Amino acid sequence: MRWIRFSINDKIQFGLLDENDQVLPVRGDPFGHHEKTGERLTFSDVTLEVPIIPTTFYAAGMNYADHVVAVAKRTGTDAKLPESADIGYRANNALLAHGRDVLVPEDAGPRIHYEAELVVVIGQKAKHIEQRDVPSVILGYTIGNDVSERDWQKSDRTFWRGKNTDTFKPMGPWIDTQFNPGGAKTTIRLNGAVQHEFDTEAMIFGISHFISRMSRYLTLWPGDVVWMGTDGTSPNLQHGDLVDISISGLGSLTNRIVRLGATTP
Amino acid sequence: MRWIRFSINDKIQFGLLDENDQVLPVRGDPFGHHEKTGERLTFSDVTLEVPIIPTTFYAAGMNYADHVVAVAKRTGTDAKLPESADIGYRANNALLAHGRDVLVPEDAGPRIHYEAELVVVIGQKAKHIEQRDVPSVILGYTIGNDVSERDWQKSDRTFWRGKNTDTFKPMGPWIDTQFNPGGAKTTIRLNGAVQHEFDTEAMIFGISHFISRMSRYLTLWPGDVVWMGTDGTSPNLQHGDLVDISISGLGSLTNRIVRLGATTP
């Protein structure tokens, strides 16, 4: 089942997307009581919104070995794998729907990078859950692009500009409730050409490990999202570049990079 | 005017608190259309909730000189004032209402510390605002206690446990729309005895500076909160300790420290 969040006539609502690209709007939301309204819309007629605004926006950060090595190379430090699953955070202001433009501020540096991530969407309130019970609190999965400005990431005391500038967190297009990360591939295309591909599951700390550990100290709420980290590295993205992140069996998240103040290419 | 958020019969709603401790419940919220229901309740009969769950929970971190010096001393590093107003983040799961217990996990270390903070509550969507226009986007002010576990803060790659364990972010008791930080004092009392007092406004980067700078890169949303940092340092808090943070003209935020698994004192 694929949940979307969309707007039509300035009203935002949830809906189900069927295999024929028909949208079945629902009253309510995926996390509580909901029912189909009986309407039927065509996917291309609705405007997609970010599939969920989380109560807390979690992000694993360093969670694939090749990315850790790439970061070490970029920053001139020794590659050191993280020793424990310490979850990080991103900010809701930066969320952006599938198909919309990433707007890079005029004063940003040249190193605008993508980071392709699997996103877990929590379906139920959870605390102190064992690893084996983690699947039961997951509603489904979506895709995230952790767009980063590397100069700010280095210069600032926090990730506020480097990672959380408005539009720097594309997420979508939908929440798939049947997707299974086992065997999936994450593929990044830049202007249509494959740039990098990696095993979605080849994480340093897996989803169940992360979420069980998090839940020892914090309550997960319905709609919370956990971005699971990325592999590899990114070229410097240019004005007009189209970034497409596909996860096999899940979908594709596509966004164009727009440098504010740049001349249209 | 003082806005509270409260529950009665399992229903959470907003209300206005008048000078006679009468609560006037409202339909709607402080950020949009709202109207008094005509009911009248007594403050002591309602259960206070956190005054707002923000879309994004911002925190200034190092923003008072004496605190920077104290941190340097604790961590054995050189005291270095921050060079720019780089905003940080906290997590909504950790929010706790006035009067409720901070629950310290059994495996926490001995260094549980308070941090008394003035909290700005954003009232209007804002981007690219000049410093002089910042007051017009502020709804009001409340009080925060940035409870911290220093071992985790040091050992973990992020603040996820050290700062964002459930109940580690008391905030309240209300949002005061008339409060003026000018000339205010922040006073911390531990079990009734004054522990520390500082000028609320003696920040390294002021409220208007921070918010104007943030808004160059990010959109502030109604209900977002910005915790402005703390001064000084804290003793190691013990099981049963009552921490009270007062800001003159604004109110008092009181919470007891409970170490899970400890014998009641």
Short mmCIF file of C-alpha atoms in Angstrom, two decimals, chain A residues 35-176:
data_model
loop_
_atom_site.label_atom_id
_atom_site.label_comp_id
_atom_site.label_asym_id
_atom_site.label_seq_id
_atom_site.Cartn_x
_atom_site.Cartn_y
_atom_site.Cartn_z
CA GLU A 35 -11.65 5.98 5.79
CA LYS A 36 -11.81 6.45 2.05
CA THR A 37 -13.93 9.41 0.98
CA GLY A 38 -15.15 7.52 -2.11
CA GLU A 39 -13.56 10.08 -4.45
CA ARG A 40 -11.09 9.02 -7.09
CA LEU A 41 -8.39 11.28 -8.53
CA THR A 42 -5.62 10.80 -11.05
CA PHE A 43 -2.08 10.92 -9.62
CA SER A 44 -0.98 13.48 -12.20
CA ASP A 45 -3.80 15.84 -11.15
CA VAL A 46 -2.75 16.19 -7.51
CA THR A 47 0.18 18.16 -6.09
CA LEU A 48 2.41 15.93 -3.98
CA GLU A 49 3.38 17.17 -0.54
CA VAL A 50 6.00 15.79 1.85
CA PRO A 51 4.43 12.45 2.93
CA ILE A 52 4.59 13.34 6.65
CA ILE A 53 5.73 16.20 8.90
CA PRO A 54 7.32 14.32 11.80
CA THR A 55 7.13 15.23 15.47
CA THR A 56 10.86 14.53 15.58
CA PHE A 57 13.08 14.22 12.51
CA TYR A 58 15.84 11.67 13.17
CA ALA A 59 18.86 10.99 10.97
CA ALA A 60 21.53 8.33 11.46
CA GLY A 61 24.40 10.27 9.86
CA MET A 62 27.46 8.05 9.31
CA ASN A 63 25.97 4.62 8.66
CA TYR A 64 27.65 3.17 5.55
CA ALA A 65 31.35 2.31 5.51
CA ASP A 66 32.17 3.81 2.08
CA HIS A 67 30.61 7.12 3.10
CA VAL A 68 32.72 7.24 6.27
CA VAL A 69 35.85 6.67 4.11
CA ALA A 70 34.73 9.37 1.62
CA VAL A 71 34.10 11.89 4.42
CA ALA A 72 37.51 11.17 5.96
CA LYS A 73 39.15 11.77 2.58
CA ARG A 74 37.23 15.03 2.06
CA THR A 75 38.04 16.39 5.51
CA GLY A 76 41.61 15.08 5.64
CA THR A 77 41.00 12.94 8.72
CA ASP A 78 41.37 9.22 9.48
CA ALA A 79 38.38 7.05 8.55
CA LYS A 80 36.85 5.82 11.80
CA LEU A 81 33.64 3.82 11.85
CA PRO A 82 31.13 4.97 14.47
CA GLU A 83 31.28 2.82 17.57
CA SER A 84 27.63 3.08 18.52
CA ALA A 85 24.27 3.89 16.98
CA ASP A 86 23.98 7.54 18.09
CA ILE A 87 21.01 9.05 16.29
CA GLY A 88 21.15 12.62 14.99
CA TYR A 89 18.56 15.19 13.96
CA ARG A 90 17.38 17.26 11.05
CA ALA A 91 14.80 20.10 10.98
CA ASN A 92 11.25 20.14 9.58
CA ASN A 93 11.59 23.59 7.97
CA ALA A 94 13.94 22.02 5.41
CA LEU A 95 11.52 19.33 4.15
CA LEU A 96 10.67 19.44 0.44
CA ALA A 97 8.25 17.37 -1.62
CA HIS A 98 9.15 15.17 -4.58
CA GLY A 99 9.38 17.16 -7.80
CA ARG A 100 10.09 20.54 -6.24
CA ASP A 101 13.30 22.56 -6.51
CA VAL A 102 16.11 22.60 -3.99
CA LEU A 103 16.82 26.34 -3.64
CA VAL A 104 20.47 26.99 -2.86
CA PRO A 105 21.08 30.42 -1.28
CA GLU A 106 23.25 32.85 -3.22
CA ASP A 107 25.97 32.87 -0.57
CA ALA A 108 26.36 29.07 -0.51
CA GLY A 109 29.69 27.58 -1.56
CA PRO A 110 30.26 25.32 -4.57
CA ARG A 111 30.09 22.02 -2.65
CA ILE A 112 26.36 21.23 -2.73
CA HIS A 113 26.07 17.44 -2.37
CA TYR A 114 23.29 14.87 -2.42
CA GLU A 115 23.00 12.04 0.11
CA ALA A 116 20.57 9.25 -0.84
CA GLU A 117 18.82 7.71 2.16
CA LEU A 118 16.25 5.11 3.05
CA VAL A 119 13.69 6.64 5.44
CA VAL A 120 11.79 4.66 8.07
CA VAL A 121 8.36 6.02 9.02
CA ILE A 122 7.20 5.12 12.53
CA GLY A 123 3.58 3.98 12.78
CA GLN A 124 3.05 3.53 16.51
CA LYS A 125 4.09 5.08 19.79
CA ALA A 126 6.99 3.00 21.05
CA LYS A 127 9.36 2.87 23.99
CA HIS A 128 11.67 0.08 25.19
CA ILE A 129 11.16 -2.14 22.17
CA GLU A 130 13.30 -5.19 21.48
CA GLN A 131 14.95 -5.50 18.08
CA ARG A 132 12.61 -8.34 17.08
CA ASP A 133 9.58 -6.11 17.74
CA VAL A 134 10.81 -3.13 15.72
CA PRO A 135 9.00 -4.16 12.48
CA SER A 136 5.67 -3.94 14.30
CA VAL A 137 6.13 -0.21 15.03
CA ILE A 138 7.11 0.71 11.46
CA LEU A 139 4.35 1.99 9.18
CA GLY A 140 6.48 1.94 6.04
CA TYR A 141 9.35 3.49 4.12
CA THR A 142 10.10 6.47 1.95
CA ILE A 143 13.20 8.10 0.39
CA GLY A 144 15.22 11.10 1.52
CA ASN A 145 17.92 13.30 0.02
CA ASP A 146 20.09 14.82 2.78
CA VAL A 147 21.29 17.77 0.66
CA SER A 148 24.38 19.30 2.25
CA GLU A 149 26.48 22.42 1.81
CA ARG A 150 29.96 21.29 2.84
CA ASP A 151 31.52 24.70 3.58
CA TRP A 152 28.82 25.55 6.12
CA GLN A 153 28.90 22.01 7.46
CA LYS A 154 32.57 22.59 8.22
CA SER A 155 32.49 26.21 9.39
CA ASP A 156 29.35 26.27 11.53
CA ARG A 157 29.11 24.94 15.07
CA THR A 158 25.93 23.02 14.10
CA PHE A 159 24.27 21.69 10.93
CA TRP A 160 21.75 24.56 10.86
CA ARG A 161 22.78 25.93 7.45
CA GLY A 162 24.85 23.05 6.08
CA LYS A 163 22.00 20.56 6.34
CA ASN A 164 18.84 22.43 7.38
CA THR A 165 18.52 25.37 5.02
CA ASP A 166 14.94 25.53 3.64
CA THR A 167 14.41 22.92 0.83
CA PHE A 168 17.58 20.94 1.71
CA LYS A 169 15.59 17.87 2.81
CA PRO A 170 13.61 16.38 -0.09
CA MET A 171 11.50 13.43 1.12
CA GLY A 172 9.00 11.24 -0.72
CA PRO A 173 7.29 10.51 -3.00
CA TRP A 174 5.14 8.23 -0.82
CA ILE A 175 5.17 5.92 2.20
CA ASP A 176 5.23 2.30 1.04
#
